[in-house]
Amino acid sequence: MPNMSLKKNAMPTQDPQVRNGNFLEVALGYTEEQALDEAARCLNCKNKPCRSGCPVEIDIPAFIERITAKDYEGAYQVISQSSSLPAVCGRVCPQESQCEKCCVRGIKGEAVAIGRLERFVADWHNAHAAAVCEKPASNGHKVAVIGSGPSGLTCAGDLAKKGYDVTIFEALHIAGGVLVYGIPEFRLPKSIVEKEVEGLKALGVKIETNVVVGKTLDVDELFTPEFGFEAVYIGSGAGLPSFMNIPGENLKGVYSANEFLTRINLMKAYREDAATPIKQNTKVAVVGGGNVAMDAARCAKRLGAEEVYIVYRRSEEELPARKEEVEHAKEEGIRFNLLNNPVEILGGEDKFVTGVKCIRMELGEPDASGRRRPVEVPGSEFVLDVDCVIMAIGTTPNPLIKSTTEGLETNRRGCIVTDETGKTSKEHTYAGGDAVTGAATVILAMGAGKTAAKSIDEELSK
């Protein structure tokens, strides 16, 4: 009998006043009993509307049906047919705006907790399944992938399963892209990412780290006889931070969220023996309202800040961050200064931040994005007393690859232009993920990698 409860099973979590002082994972995952109870809420719809909401088209009812039969490894195999990173997606994918948004159970209650069930299955597999992975027979073709983020890893994995000789070129010293430098340990443990990467290596994928394409070598070189690649996939992400261009942004104590999170996530700045520590701050303002802003604010709290503020120019209804991340931030003591916008960062004679001058906003008519446009309230300026400001207002693709690659078309935002197959204006060259769309979600980047892998296979297998 289906479980007709209108509410999904709650996710067990660390106590907020404990977790805001550590970097251990916040969400603890479903128990087997909770997973079985939640899986019973799925109606196994014939037309599978949830699947249409998934960018990589996982057969969601099929994997949930395996859970109800306690065939957890079978459920994992269903997911892995479509996704190379199930343990990652089960943690950071915005299911509420994708697969769960299309769930029939969401019409008169809460949708089935698809993401939580995906995590349960992936974690069960990682804990119980034997590491058996046969390297596919070679088909004689070589493909280069630039970037080891979710898009690059997905493209590489899909091609490797078809017998392609795939090499990933990664600029940093660790593979994983935004999964390792951008998303905090308390949301996505790096051991999870490492395990997914090792799975790709077992398929034969080679990973070359510390290779900055555009400096160490360029795209055109990859096609030369020395390297011998027949196709290139560019999944280099969007790692160039944006700033507001207001006075005081060059003061000491002003960070881009990229730098702040990279120091913490990749370089472990929160450890006492960190090689690149972050100065201890007492009051921190994070400018922005997306997931990156929530991550930065929650990290600042864990580093010992007494007060951490989210400064966002719209209201809570317009916050682009996941609802769950906003709720977790509030539980951990993050304060939300909404309908406020910075106009100047203030500093003392020593050039360190002493405050941020803000102006109050009100919402006017909708702008091109459909959200109500924030309008300044004259004479409403005030100063927020802080000693650190973190800018989390978006990123764009680094122009390095474009500037060193002949015939690669980009748009006015610096994003690589592709057709629906992922093909760029340059012959045998494909692209996807944030390098094409600008900063977006992990699962959308994975979908782009999957699409491009299919297109590359169609081109080279003719």
Short mmCIF file of C-alpha atoms in Angstrom, two decimals:
data_model
loop_
_atom_site.label_atom_id
_atom_site.label_comp_id
_atom_site.label_asym_id
_atom_site.label_seq_id
_atom_site.Cartn_x
_atom_site.Cartn_y
_atom_site.Cartn_z
CA MET A 1 0.00 0.00 0.00
CA PRO A 2 1.30 3.49 -0.85
CA ASN A 3 2.15 5.81 2.01
CA MET A 4 -0.35 8.65 1.50
CA SER A 5 1.19 11.00 4.08
CA LEU A 6 1.11 14.58 2.79
CA LYS A 7 4.53 15.32 4.29
CA LYS A 8 7.91 13.91 3.32
CA ASN A 9 10.17 12.38 5.93
CA ALA A 10 12.30 15.07 7.54
CA MET A 11 16.04 14.89 7.00
CA PRO A 12 17.96 14.24 10.23
CA THR A 13 20.54 16.98 10.85
CA GLN A 14 23.16 18.06 13.35
CA ASP A 15 21.89 20.42 16.03
CA PRO A 16 22.26 24.00 14.67
CA GLN A 17 24.18 25.27 17.69
CA VAL A 18 26.63 22.39 17.39
CA ARG A 19 27.11 22.35 13.62
CA ASN A 20 27.75 26.10 13.31
CA GLY A 21 31.03 25.44 15.09
CA ASN A 22 32.26 22.56 12.92
CA PHE A 23 32.65 21.62 9.26
CA LEU A 24 31.08 18.16 9.54
CA GLU A 25 28.16 17.35 7.24
CA VAL A 26 24.94 19.04 8.36
CA ALA A 27 22.45 16.58 6.86
CA LEU A 28 22.90 13.10 8.31
CA GLY A 29 20.94 11.13 5.72
CA TYR A 30 17.89 8.86 5.95
CA THR A 31 17.94 5.67 7.95
CA GLU A 32 16.78 2.55 6.09
CA GLU A 33 13.42 2.80 7.84
CA GLN A 34 12.96 6.42 6.77
CA ALA A 35 14.02 5.64 3.19
CA LEU A 36 11.52 2.78 2.93
CA ASP A 37 8.74 4.93 4.38
CA GLU A 38 9.53 7.78 1.98
CA ALA A 39 9.85 5.48 -1.04
CA ALA A 40 6.34 4.18 -0.28
CA ARG A 41 5.00 7.69 -0.96
CA CYS A 42 5.87 7.31 -4.67
CA LEU A 43 2.83 6.45 -6.81
CA ASN A 44 5.02 5.05 -9.62
CA CYS A 45 3.15 7.20 -12.15
CA LYS A 46 2.87 5.75 -15.63
CA ASN A 47 3.93 8.97 -17.42
CA LYS A 48 6.80 9.70 -14.97
CA PRO A 49 6.50 13.53 -14.77
CA CYS A 50 9.41 13.67 -12.31
CA ARG A 51 11.78 12.23 -14.92
CA SER A 52 11.01 15.11 -17.30
CA GLY A 53 12.16 17.52 -14.60
CA CYS A 54 15.57 15.88 -14.27
CA PRO A 55 18.29 17.39 -16.51
CA VAL A 56 19.97 13.97 -16.86
CA GLU A 57 16.65 12.07 -17.10
CA ILE A 58 17.11 9.56 -14.28
CA ASP A 59 14.34 6.95 -14.25
CA ILE A 60 13.14 8.10 -10.85
CA PRO A 61 10.12 5.80 -10.33
CA ALA A 62 12.26 2.81 -11.30
CA PHE A 63 14.97 3.50 -8.73
CA ILE A 64 12.42 4.25 -6.01
CA GLU A 65 10.61 0.99 -6.81
CA ARG A 66 13.91 -0.85 -6.23
CA ILE A 67 14.13 0.82 -2.81
CA THR A 68 10.68 -0.45 -1.83
CA ALA A 69 11.94 -3.96 -2.71
CA LYS A 70 15.06 -3.33 -0.56
CA ASP A 71 17.19 -3.78 -3.67
CA TYR A 72 19.41 -0.79 -2.92
CA GLU A 73 22.21 -1.81 -5.26
CA GLY A 74 19.65 -2.24 -8.03
CA ALA A 75 18.39 1.26 -7.30
CA TYR A 76 21.94 2.58 -7.57
CA GLN A 77 22.41 0.87 -10.93
CA VAL A 78 19.26 2.53 -12.26
CA ILE A 79 20.55 5.96 -11.19
CA SER A 80 24.07 5.36 -12.50
CA GLN A 81 22.73 4.62 -15.98
CA SER A 82 22.00 8.35 -16.24
CA SER A 83 24.17 10.04 -13.60
CA SER A 84 27.91 9.80 -13.00
CA LEU A 85 27.64 11.60 -9.63
CA PRO A 86 24.65 10.25 -7.66
CA ALA A 87 26.14 10.86 -4.19
CA VAL A 88 26.89 14.45 -5.19
CA CYS A 89 23.50 15.17 -6.74
CA GLY A 90 21.67 13.64 -3.81
CA ARG A 91 23.26 16.36 -1.67
CA VAL A 92 23.46 19.54 -3.73
CA CYS A 93 20.95 19.23 -6.59
CA PRO A 94 17.99 21.68 -6.33
CA GLN A 95 15.36 18.95 -6.62
CA GLU A 96 12.62 21.25 -5.38
CA SER A 97 12.81 23.27 -8.62
CA GLN A 98 13.33 20.27 -10.92
CA CYS A 99 12.21 16.65 -10.42
CA GLU A 100 10.30 17.24 -7.18
CA LYS A 101 8.57 20.25 -8.71
CA CYS A 102 6.97 17.86 -11.23
CA CYS A 103 6.03 15.20 -8.64
CA VAL A 104 2.29 14.43 -8.56
CA ARG A 105 2.39 14.11 -4.76
CA GLY A 106 3.30 17.79 -4.62
CA ILE A 107 -0.14 18.84 -5.89
CA LYS A 108 -1.89 18.21 -2.56
CA GLY A 109 1.06 17.99 -0.23
CA GLU A 110 4.83 17.69 -0.30
CA ALA A 111 6.60 16.01 -3.19
CA VAL A 112 8.40 12.72 -2.68
CA ALA A 113 11.89 13.44 -1.29
CA ILE A 114 13.63 12.26 -4.46
CA GLY A 115 16.97 13.86 -3.66
CA ARG A 116 17.11 12.39 -0.17
CA LEU A 117 16.34 8.95 -1.57
CA GLU A 118 19.05 9.34 -4.21
CA ARG A 119 21.53 10.19 -1.47
CA PHE A 120 20.44 7.18 0.59
CA VAL A 121 20.97 4.84 -2.36
CA ALA A 122 24.36 6.33 -3.29
CA ASP A 123 25.58 6.21 0.31
CA TRP A 124 24.40 2.60 0.66
CA HIS A 125 26.31 1.65 -2.49
CA ASN A 126 29.48 3.39 -1.33
CA ALA A 127 29.30 1.67 2.04
CA HIS A 128 28.37 -1.85 0.91
CA ALA A 129 29.14 -2.53 -2.74
CA ALA A 130 32.43 -4.09 -3.77
CA ALA A 131 34.52 -1.83 -5.99
CA VAL A 132 34.19 -3.83 -9.21
CA CYS A 133 34.55 -1.82 -12.41
CA GLU A 134 35.73 -3.22 -15.69
CA LYS A 135 37.47 -0.83 -18.05
CA PRO A 136 35.59 -0.88 -21.38
CA ALA A 137 37.40 -2.07 -24.51
CA SER A 138 39.02 0.81 -26.40
CA ASN A 139 37.32 2.12 -29.53
CA GLY A 140 40.53 3.82 -30.69
CA HIS A 141 39.36 7.44 -30.31
CA LYS A 142 40.87 10.14 -28.06
CA VAL A 143 38.95 13.01 -26.45
CA ALA A 144 40.25 15.83 -24.23
CA VAL A 145 38.10 17.38 -21.50
CA ILE A 146 39.04 20.77 -20.05
CA GLY A 147 37.91 21.12 -16.45
CA SER A 148 37.09 18.46 -13.86
CA GLY A 149 33.91 19.99 -12.49
CA PRO A 150 30.53 18.25 -12.73
CA SER A 151 30.19 18.97 -16.45
CA GLY A 152 33.65 17.71 -17.36
CA LEU A 153 33.40 14.64 -15.11
CA THR A 154 30.03 13.70 -16.63
CA CYS A 155 31.23 14.10 -20.21
CA ALA A 156 34.39 12.12 -19.47
CA GLY A 157 32.48 9.35 -17.71
CA ASP A 158 29.92 8.90 -20.46
CA LEU A 159 32.62 8.75 -23.14
CA ALA A 160 34.83 6.39 -21.14
CA LYS A 161 31.93 3.94 -20.80
CA LYS A 162 31.84 3.81 -24.61
CA GLY A 163 35.54 2.99 -24.87
CA TYR A 164 37.00 6.44 -25.55
CA ASP A 165 40.49 7.31 -24.38
CA VAL A 166 39.66 10.39 -22.26
CA THR A 167 42.06 12.79 -20.58
CA ILE A 168 40.82 15.56 -18.28
CA PHE A 169 42.98 18.69 -17.91
CA GLU A 170 42.42 20.45 -14.58
CA ALA A 171 43.94 23.81 -13.58
CA LEU A 172 43.96 23.10 -9.83
CA HIS A 173 45.94 20.45 -8.00
CA ILE A 174 42.85 18.41 -7.10
CA ALA A 175 40.11 17.16 -9.43
CA GLY A 176 36.48 18.11 -8.81
CA GLY A 177 36.18 21.73 -9.87
CA VAL A 178 33.49 23.65 -8.01
CA LEU A 179 32.63 20.48 -6.10
CA VAL A 180 35.92 20.79 -4.18
CA TYR A 181 36.67 24.52 -4.19
CA GLY A 182 33.18 26.01 -4.08
CA ILE A 183 30.87 23.81 -1.99
CA PRO A 184 31.70 23.55 1.72
CA GLU A 185 32.57 20.30 3.45
CA PHE A 186 29.43 20.55 5.61
CA ARG A 187 27.26 20.34 2.50
CA LEU A 188 29.39 18.03 0.37
CA PRO A 189 32.18 16.03 2.02
CA LYS A 190 35.24 15.96 -0.21
CA SER A 191 35.62 12.22 0.37
CA ILE A 192 32.39 11.82 -1.63
CA VAL A 193 33.84 13.75 -4.57
CA GLU A 194 37.11 11.83 -4.36
CA LYS A 195 35.25 8.52 -4.52
CA GLU A 196 33.32 9.62 -7.61
CA VAL A 197 36.56 10.73 -9.29
CA GLU A 198 38.24 7.40 -8.45
CA GLY A 199 35.30 5.65 -10.10
CA LEU A 200 36.01 7.50 -13.34
CA LYS A 201 39.69 6.64 -13.14
CA ALA A 202 38.71 2.98 -12.85
CA LEU A 203 36.93 3.40 -16.19
CA GLY A 204 40.24 4.53 -17.69
CA VAL A 205 39.82 8.32 -17.48
CA LYS A 206 43.20 10.04 -17.06
CA ILE A 207 43.36 13.29 -15.07
CA GLU A 208 46.18 15.80 -15.54
CA THR A 209 46.17 18.41 -12.76
CA ASN A 210 48.00 21.75 -12.60
CA VAL A 211 47.35 22.30 -16.31
CA VAL A 212 45.98 25.75 -17.13
CA VAL A 213 44.62 25.56 -20.64
CA GLY A 214 45.46 28.87 -22.27
CA LYS A 215 48.78 29.06 -20.39
CA THR A 216 50.32 25.60 -19.97
CA LEU A 217 48.92 24.62 -23.37
CA ASP A 218 46.04 25.76 -25.56
CA VAL A 219 43.07 24.13 -27.26
CA ASP A 220 44.68 24.15 -30.69
CA GLU A 221 47.68 22.19 -29.37
CA LEU A 222 45.40 19.39 -28.23
CA PHE A 223 44.58 18.63 -31.87
CA THR A 224 48.23 18.41 -32.95
CA PRO A 225 49.92 15.02 -33.57
CA GLU A 226 51.82 15.44 -30.29
CA PHE A 227 48.56 15.03 -28.33
CA GLY A 228 46.34 13.45 -30.98
CA PHE A 229 42.92 14.35 -29.60
CA GLU A 230 40.06 14.18 -32.09
CA ALA A 231 37.57 16.23 -30.07
CA VAL A 232 37.73 18.63 -27.14
CA TYR A 233 35.08 19.37 -24.53
CA ILE A 234 35.40 22.67 -22.65
CA GLY A 235 33.86 22.47 -19.18
CA SER A 236 36.03 25.10 -17.53
CA GLY A 237 33.24 26.64 -15.46
CA ALA A 238 32.70 30.25 -14.44
CA GLY A 239 35.36 31.12 -11.91
CA LEU A 240 35.84 34.84 -12.53
CA PRO A 241 34.19 36.72 -9.61
CA SER A 242 32.00 39.78 -10.05
CA PHE A 243 32.19 42.93 -7.92
CA MET A 244 29.86 45.91 -7.47
CA ASN A 245 32.45 48.55 -8.41
CA ILE A 246 31.63 50.64 -5.35
CA PRO A 247 34.15 52.65 -3.30
CA GLY A 248 36.19 50.61 -0.84
CA GLU A 249 36.22 47.26 -2.61
CA ASN A 250 40.04 47.30 -2.56
CA LEU A 251 40.22 47.49 1.24
CA LYS A 252 41.76 44.73 3.33
CA GLY A 253 39.05 42.35 4.49
CA VAL A 254 37.06 42.42 1.23
CA TYR A 255 36.88 39.01 -0.46
CA SER A 256 35.19 37.54 -3.45
CA ALA A 257 33.17 34.52 -2.38
CA ASN A 258 35.34 32.49 -4.77
CA GLU A 259 38.54 33.34 -2.93
CA PHE A 260 36.95 32.97 0.51
CA LEU A 261 35.43 29.58 -0.23
CA THR A 262 38.48 28.29 -2.10
CA ARG A 263 40.71 29.07 0.87
CA ILE A 264 38.34 27.25 3.17
CA ASN A 265 37.26 24.30 1.02
CA LEU A 266 40.43 23.56 -0.94
CA MET A 267 43.13 24.95 1.33
CA LYS A 268 41.43 24.14 4.66
CA ALA A 269 41.90 27.66 6.09
CA TYR A 270 39.87 26.69 9.15
CA ARG A 271 42.62 24.39 10.41
CA GLU A 272 45.19 25.72 12.86
CA ASP A 273 48.05 24.58 10.63
CA ALA A 274 46.59 26.10 7.44
CA ALA A 275 49.17 27.42 4.98
CA THR A 276 46.80 30.16 3.82
CA PRO A 277 44.72 31.11 6.87
CA ILE A 278 41.91 33.65 6.82
CA LYS A 279 42.08 36.54 9.27
CA GLN A 280 39.76 36.06 12.23
CA ASN A 281 36.81 38.43 11.81
CA THR A 282 34.12 39.29 14.32
CA LYS A 283 31.40 40.81 12.13
CA VAL A 284 30.95 39.75 8.50
CA ALA A 285 28.66 41.00 5.74
CA VAL A 286 27.98 38.70 2.78
CA VAL A 287 26.54 40.52 -0.21
CA GLY A 288 24.20 38.36 -2.31
CA GLY A 289 21.33 35.95 -1.89
CA GLY A 290 22.25 32.76 -3.75
CA ASN A 291 23.61 29.42 -2.58
CA VAL A 292 27.16 30.77 -2.75
CA ALA A 293 26.21 33.60 -0.39
CA MET A 294 24.68 31.10 2.05
CA ASP A 295 27.82 28.94 1.86
CA ALA A 296 30.09 31.92 2.52
CA ALA A 297 27.98 33.17 5.43
CA ARG A 298 27.79 29.76 7.07
CA CYS A 299 31.56 29.27 6.64
CA ALA A 300 32.23 32.68 8.23
CA LYS A 301 30.13 31.65 11.22
CA ARG A 302 32.11 28.43 11.56
CA LEU A 303 35.35 30.40 11.47
CA GLY A 304 34.26 32.15 14.66
CA ALA A 305 32.49 35.34 13.52
CA GLU A 306 30.13 36.62 16.21
CA GLU A 307 27.74 38.26 13.76
CA VAL A 308 27.21 37.30 10.11
CA TYR A 309 24.81 39.22 7.88
CA ILE A 310 23.33 38.40 4.49
CA VAL A 311 22.88 41.72 2.69
CA TYR A 312 20.47 41.34 -0.24
CA ARG A 313 18.67 44.00 -2.21
CA ARG A 314 15.40 42.12 -2.66
CA SER A 315 13.02 40.43 -0.22
CA GLU A 316 13.12 36.86 1.08
CA GLU A 317 10.62 35.79 -1.55
CA GLU A 318 13.16 36.63 -4.27
CA LEU A 319 16.15 34.93 -2.64
CA PRO A 320 17.65 32.65 -5.33
CA ALA A 321 19.20 30.27 -2.78
CA ARG A 322 17.60 26.91 -2.08
CA LYS A 323 14.94 27.10 0.62
CA GLU A 324 16.75 24.42 2.62
CA GLU A 325 20.00 26.40 2.60
CA VAL A 326 18.21 29.55 3.77
CA GLU A 327 16.53 27.63 6.58
CA HIS A 328 19.83 26.06 7.67
CA ALA A 329 21.52 29.48 7.63
CA LYS A 330 18.82 30.99 9.83
CA GLU A 331 19.00 28.06 12.26
CA GLU A 332 22.75 28.61 12.54
CA GLY A 333 22.33 32.25 13.52
CA ILE A 334 22.92 34.03 10.20
CA ARG A 335 21.08 37.37 10.18
CA PHE A 336 19.27 38.48 7.02
CA ASN A 337 19.38 42.18 6.14
CA LEU A 338 16.97 42.14 3.22
CA LEU A 339 15.92 45.04 0.99
CA ASN A 340 19.34 46.61 1.61
CA ASN A 341 22.09 47.34 -0.90
CA PRO A 342 25.74 48.33 -0.25
CA VAL A 343 26.85 51.66 -1.72
CA GLU A 344 30.31 51.98 -0.11
CA ILE A 345 32.73 49.92 1.97
CA LEU A 346 34.34 51.97 4.74
CA GLY A 347 37.87 51.60 6.10
CA GLY A 348 40.27 53.03 8.62
CA GLU A 349 43.75 54.48 8.24
CA ASP A 350 45.20 50.95 8.22
CA LYS A 351 43.08 50.18 5.13
CA PHE A 352 41.09 47.47 6.94
CA VAL A 353 37.28 47.32 6.63
CA THR A 354 35.38 49.12 9.40
CA GLY A 355 31.86 49.02 7.99
CA VAL A 356 29.64 48.97 4.94
CA LYS A 357 27.31 51.81 4.04
CA CYS A 358 23.96 50.53 2.77
CA ILE A 359 20.79 52.06 1.42
CA ARG A 360 17.34 50.65 1.98
CA MET A 361 15.40 49.37 -1.01
CA GLU A 362 11.79 48.79 -1.97
CA LEU A 363 10.42 46.61 -4.73
CA GLY A 364 9.07 48.24 -7.87
CA GLU A 365 7.85 46.79 -11.15
CA PRO A 366 9.17 43.43 -12.45
CA ASP A 367 12.40 43.56 -14.48
CA ALA A 368 13.39 41.42 -17.49
CA SER A 369 13.94 38.39 -15.24
CA GLY A 370 10.36 38.62 -13.93
CA ARG A 371 11.46 39.61 -10.44
CA ARG A 372 10.35 42.96 -8.99
CA ARG A 373 13.05 45.54 -9.51
CA PRO A 374 14.61 46.95 -6.33
CA VAL A 375 14.47 50.76 -6.06
CA GLU A 376 16.48 52.88 -3.63
CA VAL A 377 14.66 54.70 -0.84
CA PRO A 378 16.11 58.25 -0.80
CA GLY A 379 17.75 59.33 2.45
CA SER A 380 17.72 55.83 3.98
CA GLU A 381 21.49 55.25 4.16
CA PHE A 382 22.91 53.56 7.24
CA VAL A 383 26.21 51.94 8.24
CA LEU A 384 26.50 48.27 9.11
CA ASP A 385 29.35 47.71 11.58
CA VAL A 386 31.51 44.92 10.09
CA ASP A 387 35.19 44.12 9.68
CA CYS A 388 34.85 41.83 6.64
CA VAL A 389 32.81 41.96 3.42
CA ILE A 390 32.36 38.98 1.10
CA MET A 391 31.02 39.63 -2.41
CA ALA A 392 28.81 36.77 -3.60
CA ILE A 393 27.03 38.42 -6.52
CA GLY A 394 27.90 36.00 -9.31
CA THR A 395 30.71 34.82 -11.54
CA THR A 396 31.55 34.74 -15.25
CA PRO A 397 33.78 32.48 -17.34
CA ASN A 398 37.49 33.23 -17.29
CA PRO A 399 38.40 34.79 -20.69
CA LEU A 400 41.70 32.88 -20.88
CA ILE A 401 40.48 30.03 -23.10
CA LYS A 402 38.61 32.37 -25.44
CA SER A 403 41.60 34.68 -25.82
CA THR A 404 43.93 31.82 -26.74
CA THR A 405 41.61 29.77 -28.97
CA GLU A 406 41.20 30.62 -32.64
CA GLY A 407 37.61 30.68 -33.92
CA LEU A 408 35.79 30.17 -30.60
CA GLU A 409 32.71 32.39 -30.44
CA THR A 410 31.59 33.89 -27.12
CA ASN A 411 28.74 36.23 -26.23
CA ARG A 412 28.88 39.63 -24.53
CA ARG A 413 29.06 37.97 -21.10
CA GLY A 414 32.10 35.97 -22.12
CA CYS A 415 30.20 32.68 -22.26
CA ILE A 416 31.03 30.22 -25.03
CA VAL A 417 28.30 29.99 -27.68
CA THR A 418 27.07 26.48 -28.55
CA ASP A 419 24.17 24.89 -30.38
CA GLU A 420 21.75 22.49 -28.70
CA THR A 421 24.22 19.60 -29.12
CA GLY A 422 27.00 21.43 -27.27
CA LYS A 423 28.98 22.10 -30.44
CA THR A 424 30.87 25.41 -30.61
CA SER A 425 31.87 27.52 -33.59
CA LYS A 426 35.25 25.76 -33.62
CA GLU A 427 35.50 22.44 -35.44
CA HIS A 428 35.50 19.29 -33.25
CA THR A 429 35.15 21.49 -30.14
CA TYR A 430 32.26 21.26 -27.70
CA ALA A 431 31.43 23.10 -24.49
CA GLY A 432 28.92 23.04 -21.66
CA GLY A 433 28.16 23.88 -18.06
CA ASP A 434 28.94 27.25 -16.51
CA ALA A 435 31.41 28.09 -19.31
CA VAL A 436 28.34 28.30 -21.57
CA THR A 437 25.49 29.34 -19.25
CA GLY A 438 27.32 31.34 -16.62
CA ALA A 439 27.07 30.22 -12.99
CA ALA A 440 24.27 27.65 -12.68
CA THR A 441 23.60 24.34 -10.89
CA VAL A 442 25.62 21.15 -10.70
CA ILE A 443 22.90 19.06 -12.33
CA LEU A 444 22.46 21.46 -15.28
CA ALA A 445 26.21 21.31 -15.87
CA MET A 446 26.00 17.52 -15.77
CA GLY A 447 23.17 17.57 -18.28
CA ALA A 448 25.29 19.66 -20.65
CA GLY A 449 28.22 17.24 -20.27
CA LYS A 450 25.93 14.34 -21.05
CA THR A 451 24.54 16.05 -24.16
CA ALA A 452 28.01 16.88 -25.46
CA ALA A 453 29.28 13.34 -24.84
CA LYS A 454 26.46 12.00 -26.99
CA SER A 455 27.25 14.51 -29.73
CA ILE A 456 30.99 13.72 -29.65
CA ASP A 457 30.23 10.02 -29.89
CA GLU A 458 27.95 10.61 -32.87
CA GLU A 459 30.66 12.62 -34.62
CA LEU A 460 33.60 10.28 -34.01
CA SER A 461 31.80 6.99 -34.50
CA LYS A 462 30.65 7.79 -38.03
#
